[in-house]
Amino acid sequence: MASSCDVVVVGLGAMGSAATLHLARAGARVIGIDSSSPPNALGSSHGDTRITRLAVGEGPAYVPLVRRSHELWREYEEELSCELLVRCGGLILGGLTSSGQHGVGNFVAATIDIARSHSIDHEILSAGEMLDRFGVLDVTDEVGYFERSAGYLRAPACIRAQHELAVRAGATIRVNEPVLGWSATTTGVRVETKEEAVDASVLVLTAGPWLPSLEPGLEPLLSVQRQVQFWFEMERDADRFSELPVFIWMHGIEEGAYLYGFPAIDGPSGGVKVATEVFADATSPLDVERRVTDDEAERMHSTHVRGRIAGLSSRCVRSAVCLYTVTPDFGFIIDWLPEHRNVLVASPCSGHGFKHSAAVGECVAQVALTGSSSIDISAFRLDRFIS
Ligand SMILES: Cc1cc2nc3c(=O)[nH]c(=O)nc-3n(C[C@H](O)[C@H](O)[C@H](O)COP(=O)(O)OP(=O)(O)OC[C@H]3O[C@@H](n4cnc5c(N)ncnc54)[C@H](O)[C@@H]3O)c2cc1C
């Protein structure tokens, strides 16, 4: 026995829940399947919060996606009476020769360029102005880009909201049902699970860091990377920490010399979430070390926090290991598989995908049903990796 539908979506985290919602809203018969019951704490979307900013220094192709995503998050908040997008402001700061991020040279300069070329409202702040406004950040000679409409997304709530709206729109959601594999059929695609196979005209693969196991052909392009989110204890000034903007601080010229952080959102004992990015040997969701050692927390604090964030102690009150799925140029992949023109991939987002996920889901639905999308996603094609 097999169910049948127009589109089957495999993986219902950030990208897949968004795609399922928009497919259902467009009137498609859609079945979404996930091996867990998302939001989960095993993939790429956990740890409470994700930064969002309109001036996306990673490149101009991302600006329409994040703008549309902000509109969509606001619509969902109204429909469900919940809070998803918190516009607490965003500060990106660094020296004039500071390090790059996500494959982009000087990230502060790149951000300012994008803001100017896309008329995104912002302020440029001197070190003195940043000290006045955000007292706990011990800046010295940095330049700051401040964007009022930046902030953070409540990531698990976003996923929950998209699931609920997808079901309301008529999607069938099947959770705790691992997909074992898929194959081409004469009429489309068959997806195998332990419970019941699904036949569909189109398959959307949005399995995040599990993608290489579901489509081994992509393995050479994808590197799954372990990242750690840390929450450090506030020694004082809990009010000031709760009023912080989100921040990305490029504090040196060497690779990885930066940290990012969030305001304190869980009260005086909840800690302040900060992280950096570390790129080492590739791993997988199955093999990754999910334990965070005291040494790792101490190293994070001494390398990035100490001397920069006043009043944030080295006591780590919480930590979470999370996974990036990184492409060779740190860009997204949203494209049909070359060998299977009815299998659409939309997941490897190289550690900066959440803010775009609502609009990525909308684009995926449009491409799956009509062949093209209202936002230009040609920058995310697979053929850019073929020389
Ligand atoms: C530490 C960290 C910090 C980040 N910070 C930011 C940030 O500040 N801003 C930002 O924009 N982005 C950020 N990102 C990136 C962003 O979170 C990711 O791009 C996004 O969450 C990826 O979503 P996804 O849907 O691809 O993966 P996931 O949300 O992990 O979803 C994949 C889903 O596939 C399911 N699945 C896997 N295998 C199977 C199977 N065989 N059968 C069925 N289902 C399956 C899983 O259960 C899971 O639910 C960060 C990522 C990390 C890890």
Tab-separated table of C-alpha atoms and ligand atoms in Angstrom:
chain	number	residue	atom	x	y	z
A	1	MET	CA	0.000	0.000	0.000
A	2	ALA	CA	1.146	3.555	-0.709
A	3	SER	CA	-0.376	7.006	-0.198
A	4	SER	CA	-0.258	9.368	-3.106
A	5	CYS	CA	-0.039	13.145	-3.381
A	6	ASP	CA	1.247	15.916	-5.615
A	7	VAL	CA	4.302	16.769	-3.508
A	8	VAL	CA	6.009	14.917	-0.662
A	9	VAL	CA	8.305	16.937	1.615
A	10	VAL	CA	10.983	15.035	3.547
A	11	GLY	CA	12.227	16.885	6.646
A	12	LEU	CA	9.923	19.303	8.437
A	13	GLY	CA	12.364	21.619	10.234
A	14	ALA	CA	12.773	25.256	9.259
A	15	MET	CA	12.769	24.817	5.479
A	16	GLY	CA	10.451	21.833	5.170
A	17	SER	CA	7.710	23.176	7.421
A	18	ALA	CA	7.735	26.425	5.408
A	19	ALA	CA	7.598	24.561	2.098
A	20	THR	CA	4.763	22.312	3.289
A	21	LEU	CA	2.745	25.321	4.406
A	22	HIS	CA	3.086	27.134	1.078
A	23	LEU	CA	2.413	24.004	-0.961
A	24	ALA	CA	-0.798	23.442	0.971
A	25	ARG	CA	-1.801	27.093	0.637
A	26	ALA	CA	-1.279	26.858	-3.109
A	27	GLY	CA	-3.796	24.025	-3.216
A	28	ALA	CA	-1.382	21.102	-3.723
A	29	ARG	CA	-2.017	17.743	-2.107
A	30	VAL	CA	1.072	17.657	0.113
A	31	ILE	CA	2.385	15.095	2.590
A	32	GLY	CA	5.203	16.209	4.911
A	33	ILE	CA	7.219	13.528	6.689
A	34	ASP	CA	9.748	13.851	9.501
A	35	SER	CA	11.725	11.250	11.420
A	36	SER	CA	11.213	13.225	14.639
A	37	SER	CA	8.486	15.503	15.892
A	38	PRO	CA	9.863	18.956	15.007
A	39	PRO	CA	10.987	21.258	16.396
A	40	ASN	CA	13.722	18.919	17.588
A	41	ALA	CA	17.112	19.439	19.232
A	42	LEU	CA	19.110	17.216	16.876
A	43	GLY	CA	19.523	19.195	13.661
A	44	SER	CA	20.075	22.846	12.794
A	45	SER	CA	17.148	24.761	14.254
A	46	HIS	CA	17.345	24.489	18.057
A	47	GLY	CA	18.770	26.705	20.791
A	48	ASP	CA	15.789	29.100	21.012
A	49	THR	CA	16.879	31.985	18.783
A	50	ARG	CA	18.298	32.911	15.376
A	51	ILE	CA	19.582	36.315	14.267
A	52	THR	CA	17.790	38.084	11.449
A	53	ARG	CA	18.972	41.231	9.631
A	54	LEU	CA	17.853	42.890	6.403
A	55	ALA	CA	21.321	43.973	5.269
A	56	VAL	CA	22.567	40.488	4.588
A	57	GLY	CA	26.328	40.856	4.146
A	58	GLU	CA	26.440	37.394	2.562
A	59	GLY	CA	25.209	38.960	-0.702
A	60	PRO	CA	22.407	40.811	-2.499
A	61	ALA	CA	20.600	37.617	-3.560
A	62	TYR	CA	19.516	37.129	0.057
A	63	VAL	CA	17.879	40.521	0.625
A	64	PRO	CA	14.528	39.765	-1.089
A	65	LEU	CA	14.336	36.470	0.812
A	66	VAL	CA	14.795	38.031	4.229
A	67	ARG	CA	12.447	40.937	3.441
A	68	ARG	CA	9.710	38.537	2.373
A	69	SER	CA	10.396	36.320	5.383
A	70	HIS	CA	9.865	39.244	7.752
A	71	GLU	CA	6.473	39.881	6.103
A	72	LEU	CA	5.534	36.230	6.422
A	73	TRP	CA	6.582	35.940	10.086
A	74	ARG	CA	4.393	38.973	10.860
A	75	GLU	CA	1.442	37.392	9.027
A	76	TYR	CA	1.856	34.164	10.998
A	77	GLU	CA	2.067	36.071	14.281
A	78	GLU	CA	-1.273	37.722	13.497
A	79	GLU	CA	-2.926	34.501	12.438
A	80	LEU	CA	-1.788	32.604	15.526
A	81	SER	CA	-1.512	35.437	18.080
A	82	CYS	CA	2.044	34.492	18.943
A	83	GLU	CA	5.497	36.096	18.904
A	84	LEU	CA	7.990	34.885	16.301
A	85	LEU	CA	10.092	37.875	15.189
A	86	VAL	CA	11.511	40.199	17.855
A	87	ARG	CA	12.933	43.407	16.419
A	88	CYS	CA	15.366	44.319	19.173
A	89	GLY	CA	17.811	45.846	16.674
A	90	GLY	CA	21.028	44.385	15.334
A	91	LEU	CA	24.613	45.608	15.707
A	92	ILE	CA	27.425	44.415	13.462
A	93	LEU	CA	30.734	45.767	14.636
A	94	GLY	CA	34.410	45.435	13.910
A	95	GLY	CA	37.591	47.163	12.898
A	96	LEU	CA	38.178	48.392	9.375
A	97	THR	CA	40.326	45.349	8.646
A	98	SER	CA	38.308	42.826	10.597
A	99	SER	CA	37.696	39.224	9.618
A	100	GLY	CA	35.197	37.753	7.235
A	101	GLN	CA	32.224	35.498	7.778
A	102	HIS	CA	30.359	32.973	5.595
A	103	GLY	CA	32.854	33.375	2.761
A	104	VAL	CA	32.616	37.194	2.707
A	105	GLY	CA	35.783	39.294	3.223
A	106	ASN	CA	35.221	42.240	5.557
A	107	PHE	CA	31.772	41.483	6.932
A	108	VAL	CA	31.111	44.907	8.448
A	109	ALA	CA	31.976	46.695	5.190
A	110	ALA	CA	29.944	44.169	3.165
A	111	THR	CA	26.932	44.741	5.422
A	112	ILE	CA	27.162	48.519	5.066
A	113	ASP	CA	27.434	48.193	1.271
A	114	ILE	CA	24.317	46.023	1.091
A	115	ALA	CA	22.385	48.404	3.363
A	116	ARG	CA	23.315	51.378	1.174
A	117	SER	CA	22.584	49.680	-2.134
A	118	HIS	CA	19.209	48.384	-0.888
A	119	SER	CA	18.102	51.517	1.006
A	120	ILE	CA	17.961	49.673	4.322
A	121	ASP	CA	17.568	52.073	7.193
A	122	HIS	CA	20.654	52.033	9.448
A	123	GLU	CA	23.058	54.081	11.531
A	124	ILE	CA	26.845	53.990	11.589
A	125	LEU	CA	28.040	54.244	15.197
A	126	SER	CA	31.407	55.205	16.618
A	127	ALA	CA	32.956	53.273	19.496
A	128	GLY	CA	31.893	56.058	21.884
A	129	GLU	CA	28.292	55.932	20.694
A	130	MET	CA	28.206	52.135	21.088
A	131	LEU	CA	29.615	52.408	24.619
A	132	ASP	CA	26.895	54.923	25.504
A	133	ARG	CA	24.077	52.838	24.085
A	134	PHE	CA	25.145	49.293	24.875
A	135	GLY	CA	27.290	49.726	27.963
A	136	VAL	CA	28.149	46.057	28.505
A	137	LEU	CA	29.918	45.807	25.133
A	138	ASP	CA	33.497	46.950	25.819
A	139	VAL	CA	34.272	48.346	22.378
A	140	THR	CA	37.557	50.165	21.804
A	141	ASP	CA	38.021	51.395	18.225
A	142	GLU	CA	35.346	49.443	16.343
A	143	VAL	CA	32.859	50.840	13.864
A	144	GLY	CA	29.242	49.733	14.322
A	145	TYR	CA	26.464	49.147	11.808
A	146	PHE	CA	23.125	49.375	13.631
A	147	GLU	CA	19.884	48.223	12.023
A	148	ARG	CA	16.687	48.860	13.955
A	149	SER	CA	14.620	46.285	12.040
A	150	ALA	CA	17.074	43.471	12.768
A	151	GLY	CA	16.545	41.153	15.723
A	152	TYR	CA	15.905	37.508	16.375
A	153	LEU	CA	13.464	34.751	15.545
A	154	ARG	CA	12.082	32.367	18.109
A	155	ALA	CA	13.160	29.392	16.015
A	156	PRO	CA	11.187	26.484	17.533
A	157	ALA	CA	8.042	28.667	17.666
A	158	CYS	CA	8.480	29.504	13.956
A	159	ILE	CA	8.575	25.808	13.085
A	160	ARG	CA	5.579	25.046	15.301
A	161	ALA	CA	3.638	27.906	13.719
A	162	GLN	CA	4.348	26.674	10.191
A	163	HIS	CA	3.247	23.156	11.122
A	164	GLU	CA	-0.007	24.425	12.558
A	165	LEU	CA	-0.745	26.662	9.587
A	166	ALA	CA	0.191	23.891	7.143
A	167	VAL	CA	-2.293	21.525	8.774
A	168	ARG	CA	-4.957	24.248	8.736
A	169	ALA	CA	-4.267	24.694	5.019
A	170	GLY	CA	-4.840	20.987	4.388
A	171	ALA	CA	-1.341	19.445	4.523
A	172	THR	CA	-0.916	15.937	5.888
A	173	ILE	CA	1.928	15.862	8.424
A	174	ARG	CA	3.495	12.547	9.412
A	175	VAL	CA	5.972	12.736	12.303
A	176	ASN	CA	8.233	10.187	14.021
A	177	GLU	CA	8.412	8.367	10.691
A	178	PRO	CA	11.944	8.177	9.259
A	179	VAL	CA	12.199	8.137	5.498
A	180	LEU	CA	14.370	5.181	4.542
A	181	GLY	CA	15.012	6.178	0.941
A	182	TRP	CA	13.449	7.324	-2.304
A	183	SER	CA	13.460	6.203	-5.925
A	184	ALA	CA	12.270	7.435	-9.289
A	185	THR	CA	9.119	5.822	-10.705
A	186	THR	CA	7.518	6.059	-14.126
A	187	THR	CA	5.133	8.738	-12.860
A	188	GLY	CA	7.314	10.553	-10.333
A	189	VAL	CA	8.939	9.528	-7.085
A	190	ARG	CA	8.348	6.923	-4.377
A	191	VAL	CA	9.402	7.615	-0.806
A	192	GLU	CA	9.816	4.636	1.501
A	193	THR	CA	9.173	4.763	5.227
A	194	LYS	CA	8.711	2.040	7.830
A	195	GLU	CA	4.986	2.825	7.912
A	196	GLU	CA	3.717	3.397	4.412
A	197	ALA	CA	5.292	4.426	1.104
A	198	VAL	CA	4.286	7.685	-0.573
A	199	ASP	CA	4.014	8.193	-4.331
A	200	ALA	CA	4.246	11.776	-5.524
A	201	SER	CA	4.868	13.793	-8.658
A	202	VAL	CA	7.505	15.893	-6.884
A	203	LEU	CA	9.819	15.228	-3.927
A	204	VAL	CA	11.180	18.122	-1.848
A	205	LEU	CA	14.255	17.209	0.218
A	206	THR	CA	14.629	19.496	3.223
A	207	ALA	CA	16.446	17.222	5.627
A	208	GLY	CA	19.147	19.697	6.696
A	209	PRO	CA	22.271	17.904	7.981
A	210	TRP	CA	20.721	14.519	7.136
A	211	LEU	CA	20.623	15.454	3.452
A	212	PRO	CA	23.882	13.685	2.476
A	213	SER	CA	22.427	10.370	3.667
A	214	LEU	CA	19.195	10.871	1.695
A	215	GLU	CA	20.952	12.066	-1.461
A	216	PRO	CA	24.536	10.716	-1.498
A	217	GLY	CA	25.120	12.456	-4.847
A	218	LEU	CA	25.305	15.739	-2.919
A	219	GLU	CA	27.785	14.458	-0.359
A	220	PRO	CA	30.891	15.933	-2.071
A	221	LEU	CA	29.317	19.408	-1.861
A	222	LEU	CA	28.127	19.272	1.735
A	223	SER	CA	30.132	19.451	4.907
A	224	VAL	CA	28.201	18.984	8.152
A	225	GLN	CA	29.896	20.997	10.874
A	226	ARG	CA	29.482	20.859	14.650
A	227	GLN	CA	28.772	24.233	16.272
A	228	VAL	CA	28.153	25.062	19.925
A	229	GLN	CA	25.803	27.630	21.437
A	230	PHE	CA	26.762	28.776	24.966
A	231	TRP	CA	24.744	30.625	27.598
A	232	PHE	CA	26.994	32.423	30.122
A	233	GLU	CA	25.872	33.710	33.491
A	234	MET	CA	25.300	37.435	34.072
A	235	GLU	CA	27.179	38.660	37.140
A	236	ARG	CA	25.255	41.967	37.149
A	237	ASP	CA	23.342	44.344	34.861
A	238	ALA	CA	20.629	41.836	33.908
A	239	ASP	CA	18.477	44.761	32.730
A	240	ARG	CA	21.166	46.029	30.392
A	241	PHE	CA	21.671	42.536	28.991
A	242	SER	CA	17.955	42.194	28.347
A	243	GLU	CA	18.016	45.443	26.369
A	244	LEU	CA	20.900	44.459	24.094
A	245	PRO	CA	20.403	44.198	20.344
A	246	VAL	CA	21.575	41.019	18.642
A	247	PHE	CA	25.225	41.518	17.754
A	248	ILE	CA	27.902	40.124	15.472
A	249	TRP	CA	31.337	41.242	16.586
A	250	MET	CA	34.312	40.831	14.253
A	251	HIS	CA	37.152	41.314	16.721
A	252	GLY	CA	40.290	40.324	14.818
A	253	ILE	CA	41.781	39.685	11.427
A	254	GLU	CA	42.334	35.968	11.755
A	255	GLU	CA	39.727	33.429	10.644
A	256	GLY	CA	37.051	32.769	13.245
A	257	ALA	CA	37.855	35.928	15.208
A	258	TYR	CA	34.293	36.810	15.959
A	259	LEU	CA	31.383	36.120	18.223
A	260	TYR	CA	27.677	36.735	17.988
A	261	GLY	CA	25.125	37.086	20.700
A	262	PHE	CA	21.586	37.846	21.786
A	263	PRO	CA	19.883	39.845	24.501
A	264	ALA	CA	19.098	37.955	27.722
A	265	ILE	CA	15.580	36.635	27.118
A	266	ASP	CA	15.179	34.208	30.020
A	267	GLY	CA	15.535	36.470	33.047
A	268	PRO	CA	18.526	37.031	35.355
A	269	SER	CA	19.379	33.325	35.737
A	270	GLY	CA	18.860	32.299	32.108
A	271	GLY	CA	22.237	33.512	30.905
A	272	VAL	CA	23.200	35.275	27.688
A	273	LYS	CA	23.540	33.234	24.523
A	274	VAL	CA	26.781	33.726	22.571
A	275	ALA	CA	28.579	31.632	19.973
A	276	THR	CA	31.272	31.658	17.354
A	277	GLU	CA	31.804	29.414	14.354
A	278	VAL	CA	34.350	26.613	14.213
A	279	PHE	CA	35.063	24.681	11.020
A	280	ALA	CA	36.804	21.367	11.560
A	281	ASP	CA	36.431	17.824	10.235
A	282	ALA	CA	33.030	17.095	8.756
A	283	THR	CA	30.648	15.080	10.915
A	284	SER	CA	27.078	13.791	10.687
A	285	PRO	CA	23.963	13.891	12.895
A	286	LEU	CA	24.694	10.289	13.850
A	287	ASP	CA	28.382	10.690	14.722
A	288	VAL	CA	28.561	14.188	16.155
A	289	GLU	CA	29.779	14.650	19.745
A	290	ARG	CA	26.765	16.246	21.438
A	291	ARG	CA	28.446	16.688	24.815
A	292	VAL	CA	30.060	20.076	25.455
A	293	THR	CA	33.073	19.968	27.764
A	294	ASP	CA	34.001	22.519	30.430
A	295	ASP	CA	37.182	23.149	28.424
A	296	GLU	CA	35.184	24.162	25.372
A	297	ALA	CA	33.129	26.617	27.398
A	298	GLU	CA	36.267	28.041	29.005
A	299	ARG	CA	37.930	28.410	25.585
A	300	MET	CA	34.867	30.181	24.168
A	301	HIS	CA	34.847	32.564	27.113
A	302	SER	CA	38.563	33.319	27.159
A	303	THR	CA	38.913	33.695	23.362
A	304	HIS	CA	35.804	35.695	22.589
A	305	VAL	CA	33.941	36.961	25.646
A	306	ARG	CA	36.523	38.004	28.248
A	307	GLY	CA	37.498	41.638	27.862
A	308	ARG	CA	34.629	42.277	25.448
A	309	ILE	CA	31.386	41.724	27.344
A	310	ALA	CA	31.488	43.222	30.815
A	311	GLY	CA	29.610	41.344	33.502
A	312	LEU	CA	29.346	38.040	31.640
A	313	SER	CA	31.002	35.429	33.822
A	314	SER	CA	32.763	32.283	32.586
A	315	ARG	CA	30.098	30.108	34.244
A	316	CYS	CA	28.293	28.349	31.429
A	317	VAL	CA	24.677	27.763	32.497
A	318	ARG	CA	23.620	25.978	29.331
A	319	SER	CA	25.043	24.785	26.016
A	320	ALA	CA	23.730	23.116	22.868
A	321	VAL	CA	25.464	21.436	19.947
A	322	CYS	CA	23.907	22.272	16.606
A	323	LEU	CA	24.794	21.430	12.994
A	324	TYR	CA	25.631	23.567	9.964
A	325	THR	CA	25.372	22.043	6.483
A	326	VAL	CA	28.011	23.989	4.579
A	327	THR	CA	28.504	24.284	0.808
A	328	PRO	CA	31.888	25.151	-0.797
A	329	ASP	CA	30.974	28.845	-1.210
A	330	PHE	CA	28.784	29.149	1.924
A	331	GLY	CA	25.787	29.844	-0.324
A	332	PHE	CA	22.464	28.022	-0.364
A	333	ILE	CA	21.367	25.229	-2.650
A	334	ILE	CA	17.765	25.503	-3.857
A	335	ASP	CA	17.545	23.474	-7.037
A	336	TRP	CA	16.341	20.359	-8.814
A	337	LEU	CA	18.744	17.420	-8.763
A	338	PRO	CA	20.419	17.265	-12.195
A	339	GLU	CA	19.560	13.583	-12.633
A	340	HIS	CA	16.033	13.903	-11.243
A	341	ARG	CA	14.148	16.965	-12.449
A	342	ASN	CA	11.291	16.238	-10.024
A	343	VAL	CA	13.422	16.176	-6.871
A	344	LEU	CA	13.960	19.613	-5.390
A	345	VAL	CA	16.609	20.252	-2.719
A	346	ALA	CA	16.333	23.212	-0.361
A	347	SER	CA	18.251	22.893	2.822
A	348	PRO	CA	22.006	23.313	2.913
A	349	CYS	CA	22.119	26.822	4.268
A	350	SER	CA	25.676	27.058	5.547
A	351	GLY	CA	24.769	28.408	8.963
A	352	HIS	CA	22.756	31.450	7.920
A	353	GLY	CA	19.483	30.038	6.635
A	354	PHE	CA	16.904	30.474	9.341
A	355	LYS	CA	16.142	34.136	8.694
A	356	HIS	CA	15.292	33.257	5.079
A	357	SER	CA	13.393	30.043	5.714
A	358	ALA	CA	9.834	31.385	5.491
A	359	ALA	CA	10.483	32.809	2.018
A	360	VAL	CA	12.587	29.829	0.951
A	361	GLY	CA	9.528	27.686	1.686
A	362	GLU	CA	7.361	29.942	-0.449
A	363	CYS	CA	9.869	29.825	-3.332
A	364	VAL	CA	10.164	26.053	-3.082
A	365	ALA	CA	6.390	25.692	-3.309
A	366	GLN	CA	6.262	27.974	-6.356
A	367	VAL	CA	9.111	26.168	-8.106
A	368	ALA	CA	7.667	22.742	-7.285
A	369	LEU	CA	4.257	23.672	-8.675
A	370	THR	CA	5.018	26.119	-11.499
A	371	GLY	CA	8.724	25.808	-12.286
A	372	SER	CA	9.654	29.341	-11.222
A	373	SER	CA	9.492	31.606	-8.159
A	374	SER	CA	8.530	35.237	-7.555
A	375	ILE	CA	11.949	35.837	-5.932
A	376	ASP	CA	15.034	35.223	-8.080
A	377	ILE	CA	16.810	32.186	-6.612
A	378	SER	CA	19.166	31.562	-9.524
A	379	ALA	CA	22.167	32.321	-7.269
A	380	PHE	CA	21.424	29.075	-5.447
A	381	ARG	CA	21.603	26.744	-8.425
A	382	LEU	CA	23.721	23.600	-8.257
A	383	ASP	CA	25.459	24.184	-11.601
A	384	ARG	CA	27.615	26.935	-10.059
A	385	PHE	CA	29.725	24.152	-8.568
A	386	ILE	CA	30.326	22.490	-11.939
A	387	SER	CA	33.341	23.990	-13.685
B	1	LIG	C1	24.404	27.024	16.010
B	1	LIG	C2	23.657	27.559	14.845
B	1	LIG	C3	23.417	28.921	14.786
B	1	LIG	C4	22.740	29.461	13.698
B	1	LIG	N1	22.474	30.796	13.690
B	1	LIG	C5	21.727	31.313	12.697
B	1	LIG	C6	21.326	32.662	12.758
B	1	LIG	O1	21.630	33.384	13.730
B	1	LIG	N2	20.571	33.154	11.742
B	1	LIG	C7	20.200	32.388	10.681
B	1	LIG	O2	19.523	32.902	9.786
B	1	LIG	N3	20.547	31.075	10.620
B	1	LIG	C8	21.293	30.527	11.584
B	1	LIG	N4	21.633	29.207	11.565
B	1	LIG	C9	21.261	28.389	10.400
B	1	LIG	C10	19.824	27.913	10.466
B	1	LIG	O3	19.455	27.599	11.776
B	1	LIG	C11	19.680	26.751	9.499
B	1	LIG	O4	19.989	27.195	8.195
B	1	LIG	C12	18.271	26.177	9.505
B	1	LIG	O5	17.845	25.912	10.806
B	1	LIG	C13	18.270	24.905	8.673
B	1	LIG	O6	16.970	24.358	8.660
B	1	LIG	P1	16.676	22.981	7.923
B	1	LIG	O7	15.218	22.908	7.718
B	1	LIG	O8	17.561	22.853	6.736
B	1	LIG	O9	17.183	21.849	8.945
B	1	LIG	P2	16.440	21.276	10.257
B	1	LIG	O10	15.604	22.348	10.878
B	1	LIG	O11	17.454	20.598	11.072
B	1	LIG	O12	15.406	20.233	9.665
B	1	LIG	C14	15.779	19.010	9.085
B	1	LIG	C15	14.645	18.020	9.404
B	1	LIG	O13	14.811	16.845	8.621
B	1	LIG	C16	14.350	15.760	9.395
B	1	LIG	N5	14.903	14.513	8.845
B	1	LIG	C17	16.198	14.155	8.774
B	1	LIG	N6	16.326	12.943	8.223
B	1	LIG	C18	15.087	12.507	7.939
B	1	LIG	C19	14.566	11.308	7.377
B	1	LIG	N7	15.351	10.295	6.975
B	1	LIG	N8	13.229	11.188	7.252
B	1	LIG	C20	12.404	12.205	7.634
B	1	LIG	N9	12.857	13.359	8.189
B	1	LIG	C21	14.171	13.509	8.327
B	1	LIG	C22	14.883	16.091	10.794
B	1	LIG	O14	14.224	15.370	11.812
B	1	LIG	C23	14.653	17.597	10.869
B	1	LIG	O15	13.401	17.903	11.472
B	1	LIG	C24	22.309	28.617	12.633
B	1	LIG	C25	22.534	27.234	12.694
B	1	LIG	C26	23.193	26.700	13.804
B	1	LIG	C27	23.418	25.223	13.854
